[in-house]
Amino acid sequence: MKKVIYPGTFDPVTNGHIDIVKRAIELFDEVVVTVAKNPTKTCLFTVEERVEMLSECFREFSNVTVDWFDGLVVEHAKQLGAIGIIRGLRAVSDFEYEFQMALMNRNLADDITTILLMPHAKYTYLNSTIIRNLAQFKGDVSEFVPQVVEQRLKEKFSY
Ligand code: COA
């Protein structure tokens, strides 16, 4: 039973994140999508709201669960019995940050392996900040995020 975790801020989850999860479930038995309670980022959505949106997105996937964590990602992985950490690699610009984080995480826990997966090319320029900016100015985000996220963004920005 090979379980991996996919940590991130997910403020909000985009189709690019979903693409990564779909790739991960082809390779592993269970994927836990885990929302970081990240004090270094000012988020639009609360942790609870982000967990709710992700849970809705993966409602029909029996091998995907959603939770949140506070603290070190490797500690959370160990608590869950996960063997690895999934991260997305969209472009070369992601590489250095992901490489540093992977090596630091390996230093902290040698038995937890980081697996970098590439999303479909059409998602390489997506990130949550772009989506929040687009929604703030009432732009159409339907092409980039699941329906539940589009709805929540409309509620947040009252349109
Ligand atoms: N599709 C679309 N967007 C993607 C994406 C994809 N496939 N993959 C990443 N992104 C975007 C995210 O939306 C996010 O955008 P934003 O910055 O505009 O909000 C950005 O890329 C960063 O990705 P994210 O996965 O959310 O990473 P992060 O840097 O915010 O969080 C943690 C990284 C939380 C996993 C990491 O900081 C962590 O593990 N923290 C806990 C402490 C710890 O253990 N640190 C490591 C050792 S020191």
PDB file of N, CA and C and ligand atoms in Angstrom, residues 6-12 14 16-17 20 36 38 41 69 71-74 87-88 90 97 101 104-105 108 119 123 126-130 132, ligand 1:
ATOM      1  N   TYR A   6       0.497  15.181  -1.012  1.00  0.00           N
ATOM      2  CA  TYR A   6       0.695  16.299  -1.952  1.00  0.00           C
ATOM      3  C   TYR A   6       0.403  17.588  -1.176  1.00  0.00           C
ATOM      4  N   PRO A   7       1.460  18.206  -0.627  1.00  0.00           N
ATOM      5  CA  PRO A   7       1.247  19.421   0.174  1.00  0.00           C
ATOM      6  C   PRO A   7       1.255  20.688  -0.678  1.00  0.00           C
ATOM      7  N   GLY A   8       0.538  21.683  -0.212  1.00  0.00           N
ATOM      8  CA  GLY A   8       0.542  22.973  -0.900  1.00  0.00           C
ATOM      9  C   GLY A   8      -0.342  23.951  -0.170  1.00  0.00           C
ATOM     10  N   THR A   9      -0.354  25.168  -0.654  1.00  0.00           N
ATOM     11  CA  THR A   9      -1.193  26.194  -0.032  1.00  0.00           C
ATOM     12  C   THR A   9      -2.626  26.109  -0.577  1.00  0.00           C
ATOM     13  N   PHE A  10      -2.749  25.820  -1.860  1.00  0.00           N
ATOM     14  CA  PHE A  10      -4.054  25.626  -2.518  1.00  0.00           C
ATOM     15  C   PHE A  10      -5.027  26.786  -2.234  1.00  0.00           C
ATOM     16  N   ASP A  11      -4.570  28.007  -2.518  1.00  0.00           N
ATOM     17  CA  ASP A  11      -5.393  29.193  -2.214  1.00  0.00           C
ATOM     18  C   ASP A  11      -5.782  29.935  -3.492  1.00  0.00           C
ATOM     19  N   PRO A  12      -6.638  29.403  -4.324  1.00  0.00           N
ATOM     20  CA  PRO A  12      -7.351  28.131  -4.223  1.00  0.00           C
ATOM     21  C   PRO A  12      -6.716  27.051  -5.113  1.00  0.00           C
ATOM     22  N   THR A  14      -6.351  24.762  -8.268  1.00  0.00           N
ATOM     23  CA  THR A  14      -6.591  25.049  -9.694  1.00  0.00           C
ATOM     24  C   THR A  14      -6.622  23.722 -10.475  1.00  0.00           C
ATOM     25  N   GLY A  16      -4.537  22.884 -12.552  1.00  0.00           N
ATOM     26  CA  GLY A  16      -3.148  22.411 -12.606  1.00  0.00           C
ATOM     27  C   GLY A  16      -2.837  21.481 -11.442  1.00  0.00           C
ATOM     28  N   HIS A  17      -3.321  21.837 -10.240  1.00  0.00           N
ATOM     29  CA  HIS A  17      -3.123  20.960  -9.073  1.00  0.00           C
ATOM     30  C   HIS A  17      -3.866  19.639  -9.291  1.00  0.00           C
ATOM     31  N   ILE A  20      -2.037  17.248 -11.408  1.00  0.00           N
ATOM     32  CA  ILE A  20      -0.947  16.568 -10.683  1.00  0.00           C
ATOM     33  C   ILE A  20      -1.499  15.391  -9.857  1.00  0.00           C
ATOM     34  N   ALA A  36      -1.375  23.298   3.628  1.00  0.00           N
ATOM     35  CA  ALA A  36      -0.438  23.855   4.610  1.00  0.00           C
ATOM     36  C   ALA A  36      -1.066  25.072   5.293  1.00  0.00           C
ATOM     37  N   ASN A  38      -0.029  27.839   6.318  1.00  0.00           N
ATOM     38  CA  ASN A  38       1.260  28.475   6.059  1.00  0.00           C
ATOM     39  C   ASN A  38       1.274  29.926   6.549  1.00  0.00           C
ATOM     40  N   LYS A  41       2.257  33.014   4.168  1.00  0.00           N
ATOM     41  CA  LYS A  41       1.418  33.521   3.076  1.00  0.00           C
ATOM     42  C   LYS A  41       0.113  34.077   3.627  1.00  0.00           C
ATOM     43  N   PHE A  69      -2.206  20.469   7.495  1.00  0.00           N
ATOM     44  CA  PHE A  69      -1.130  20.269   8.469  1.00  0.00           C
ATOM     45  C   PHE A  69      -0.518  21.600   8.863  1.00  0.00           C
ATOM     46  N   GLY A  71       3.258  22.881  10.638  1.00  0.00           N
ATOM     47  CA  GLY A  71       4.592  22.384  11.004  1.00  0.00           C
ATOM     48  C   GLY A  71       5.311  21.799   9.814  1.00  0.00           C
ATOM     49  N   LEU A  72       6.175  20.831  10.094  1.00  0.00           N
ATOM     50  CA  LEU A  72       7.011  20.272   9.023  1.00  0.00           C
ATOM     51  C   LEU A  72       6.248  19.249   8.190  1.00  0.00           C
ATOM     52  N   VAL A  73       6.410  19.346   6.890  1.00  0.00           N
ATOM     53  CA  VAL A  73       5.701  18.443   5.991  1.00  0.00           C
ATOM     54  C   VAL A  73       6.162  16.989   6.171  1.00  0.00           C
ATOM     55  N   VAL A  74       7.448  16.787   6.453  1.00  0.00           N
ATOM     56  CA  VAL A  74       7.927  15.399   6.616  1.00  0.00           C
ATOM     57  C   VAL A  74       7.331  14.745   7.860  1.00  0.00           C
ATOM     58  N   ARG A  87       5.291  16.847  -5.577  1.00  0.00           N
ATOM     59  CA  ARG A  87       5.289  18.286  -5.875  1.00  0.00           C
ATOM     60  C   ARG A  87       5.188  18.452  -7.383  1.00  0.00           C
ATOM     61  N   GLY A  88       4.582  19.555  -7.794  1.00  0.00           N
ATOM     62  CA  GLY A  88       4.454  19.821  -9.222  1.00  0.00           C
ATOM     63  C   GLY A  88       5.619  20.661  -9.714  1.00  0.00           C
ATOM     64  N   ARG A  90       6.292  23.030 -12.843  1.00  0.00           N
ATOM     65  CA  ARG A  90       5.649  23.616 -14.019  1.00  0.00           C
ATOM     66  C   ARG A  90       6.656  24.104 -15.048  1.00  0.00           C
ATOM     67  N   TYR A  97      13.758  26.042  -6.293  1.00  0.00           N
ATOM     68  CA  TYR A  97      13.009  26.025  -5.034  1.00  0.00           C
ATOM     69  C   TYR A  97      12.629  24.589  -4.654  1.00  0.00           C
ATOM     70  N   MET A 101      13.974  22.396  -1.435  1.00  0.00           N
ATOM     71  CA  MET A 101      13.018  21.858  -0.470  1.00  0.00           C
ATOM     72  C   MET A 101      13.147  20.335  -0.390  1.00  0.00           C
ATOM     73  N   MET A 104      16.279  19.499   1.591  1.00  0.00           N
ATOM     74  CA  MET A 104      16.089  19.767   3.016  1.00  0.00           C
ATOM     75  C   MET A 104      15.173  18.706   3.642  1.00  0.00           C
ATOM     76  N   ASN A 105      14.121  18.353   2.940  1.00  0.00           N
ATOM     77  CA  ASN A 105      13.211  17.332   3.453  1.00  0.00           C
ATOM     78  C   ASN A 105      13.904  15.969   3.547  1.00  0.00           C
ATOM     79  N   LEU A 108      15.943  15.942   6.579  1.00  0.00           N
ATOM     80  CA  LEU A 108      15.125  15.774   7.792  1.00  0.00           C
ATOM     81  C   LEU A 108      14.588  14.348   7.928  1.00  0.00           C
ATOM     82  N   PRO A 119       2.776  18.932 -14.724  1.00  0.00           N
ATOM     83  CA  PRO A 119       1.396  18.991 -15.204  1.00  0.00           C
ATOM     84  C   PRO A 119       1.364  19.125 -16.722  1.00  0.00           C
ATOM     85  N   TYR A 123      -1.134  23.988 -18.344  1.00  0.00           N
ATOM     86  CA  TYR A 123      -1.238  24.525 -16.981  1.00  0.00           C
ATOM     87  C   TYR A 123       0.070  25.131 -16.478  1.00  0.00           C
ATOM     88  N   LEU A 126      -0.054  28.585 -14.849  1.00  0.00           N
ATOM     89  CA  LEU A 126      -1.089  28.831 -13.824  1.00  0.00           C
ATOM     90  C   LEU A 126      -0.509  28.892 -12.424  1.00  0.00           C
ATOM     91  N   ASN A 127      -1.016  29.779 -11.607  1.00  0.00           N
ATOM     92  CA  ASN A 127      -0.788  29.683 -10.165  1.00  0.00           C
ATOM     93  C   ASN A 127      -1.992  30.301  -9.448  1.00  0.00           C
ATOM     94  N   SER A 128      -2.049  30.131  -8.153  1.00  0.00           N
ATOM     95  CA  SER A 128      -3.228  30.575  -7.408  1.00  0.00           C
ATOM     96  C   SER A 128      -3.328  32.099  -7.364  1.00  0.00           C
ATOM     97  N   THR A 129      -2.185  32.781  -7.355  1.00  0.00           N
ATOM     98  CA  THR A 129      -2.201  34.253  -7.307  1.00  0.00           C
ATOM     99  C   THR A 129      -2.873  34.820  -8.562  1.00  0.00           C
ATOM    100  N   ILE A 130      -2.534  34.260  -9.719  1.00  0.00           N
ATOM    101  CA  ILE A 130      -3.130  34.724 -10.986  1.00  0.00           C
ATOM    102  C   ILE A 130      -4.645  34.539 -10.955  1.00  0.00           C
ATOM    103  N   ARG A 132      -6.580  34.373  -8.237  1.00  0.00           N
ATOM    104  CA  ARG A 132      -7.169  35.341  -7.285  1.00  0.00           C
ATOM    105  C   ARG A 132      -7.253  36.731  -7.925  1.00  0.00           C
TER     106      ARG A 132
HETATM  107  N1  COA B   1      -0.830  24.096 -10.997  1.00  0.00           N
HETATM  108  C1  COA B   1      -1.093  25.362 -10.706  1.00  0.00           C
HETATM  109  N2  COA B   1      -0.415  26.069  -9.769  1.00  0.00           N
HETATM  110  C2  COA B   1       0.564  25.429  -9.122  1.00  0.00           C
HETATM  111  C3  COA B   1       0.896  24.103  -9.386  1.00  0.00           C
HETATM  112  C4  COA B   1       0.154  23.430 -10.387  1.00  0.00           C
HETATM  113  N3  COA B   1       0.389  22.161 -10.714  1.00  0.00           N
HETATM  114  N4  COA B   1       1.907  23.753  -8.589  1.00  0.00           N
HETATM  115  C5  COA B   1       2.215  24.826  -7.845  1.00  0.00           C
HETATM  116  N5  COA B   1       1.401  25.843  -8.171  1.00  0.00           N
HETATM  117  C6  COA B   1       1.419  27.211  -7.635  1.00  0.00           C
HETATM  118  C7  COA B   1       0.551  27.356  -6.425  1.00  0.00           C
HETATM  119  O1  COA B   1      -0.777  27.687  -6.754  1.00  0.00           O
HETATM  120  C8  COA B   1       1.219  28.488  -5.672  1.00  0.00           C
HETATM  121  O2  COA B   1       0.807  29.715  -6.220  1.00  0.00           O
HETATM  122  P1  COA B   1       0.845  31.056  -5.385  1.00  0.00           P
HETATM  123  O3  COA B   1       2.232  31.229  -4.836  1.00  0.00           O
HETATM  124  O4  COA B   1       0.473  32.058  -6.400  1.00  0.00           O
HETATM  125  O5  COA B   1      -0.176  30.912  -4.284  1.00  0.00           O
HETATM  126  C9  COA B   1       2.691  28.308  -6.021  1.00  0.00           C
HETATM  127  O6  COA B   1       2.724  27.532  -7.192  1.00  0.00           O
HETATM  128  C10 COA B   1       3.445  27.651  -4.912  1.00  0.00           C
HETATM  129  O7  COA B   1       2.985  26.338  -4.771  1.00  0.00           O
HETATM  130  P2  COA B   1       2.536  25.588  -3.454  1.00  0.00           P
HETATM  131  O8  COA B   1       2.441  24.149  -3.853  1.00  0.00           O
HETATM  132  O9  COA B   1       1.299  26.133  -2.845  1.00  0.00           O
HETATM  133  O10 COA B   1       3.776  25.746  -2.585  1.00  0.00           O
HETATM  134  P3  COA B   1       4.063  26.724  -1.436  1.00  0.00           P
HETATM  135  O11 COA B   1       5.433  27.202  -1.723  1.00  0.00           O
HETATM  136  O12 COA B   1       3.026  27.719  -1.179  1.00  0.00           O
HETATM  137  O13 COA B   1       4.026  25.711  -0.221  1.00  0.00           O
HETATM  138  C11 COA B   1       4.766  23.981   1.213  1.00  0.00           C
HETATM  139  C12 COA B   1       5.003  24.796  -0.037  1.00  0.00           C
HETATM  140  C13 COA B   1       3.635  24.455   2.058  1.00  0.00           C
HETATM  141  C14 COA B   1       4.496  22.577   0.788  1.00  0.00           C
HETATM  142  C15 COA B   1       6.106  24.075   1.977  1.00  0.00           C
HETATM  143  O14 COA B   1       6.394  25.422   2.262  1.00  0.00           O
HETATM  144  C16 COA B   1       6.088  23.277   3.246  1.00  0.00           C
HETATM  145  O15 COA B   1       6.207  22.081   3.199  1.00  0.00           O
HETATM  146  N6  COA B   1       5.940  23.972   4.390  1.00  0.00           N
HETATM  147  C17 COA B   1       5.933  23.361   5.692  1.00  0.00           C
HETATM  148  C18 COA B   1       7.281  23.562   6.396  1.00  0.00           C
HETATM  149  C19 COA B   1       8.273  22.601   5.842  1.00  0.00           C
HETATM  150  O16 COA B   1       8.211  21.434   6.091  1.00  0.00           O
HETATM  151  N7  COA B   1       9.206  23.133   5.009  1.00  0.00           N
HETATM  152  C20 COA B   1      10.133  22.321   4.256  1.00  0.00           C
HETATM  153  C21 COA B   1      11.436  22.093   4.947  1.00  0.00           C
HETATM  154  S1  COA B   1      12.170  23.503   5.637  1.00  0.00           S
END
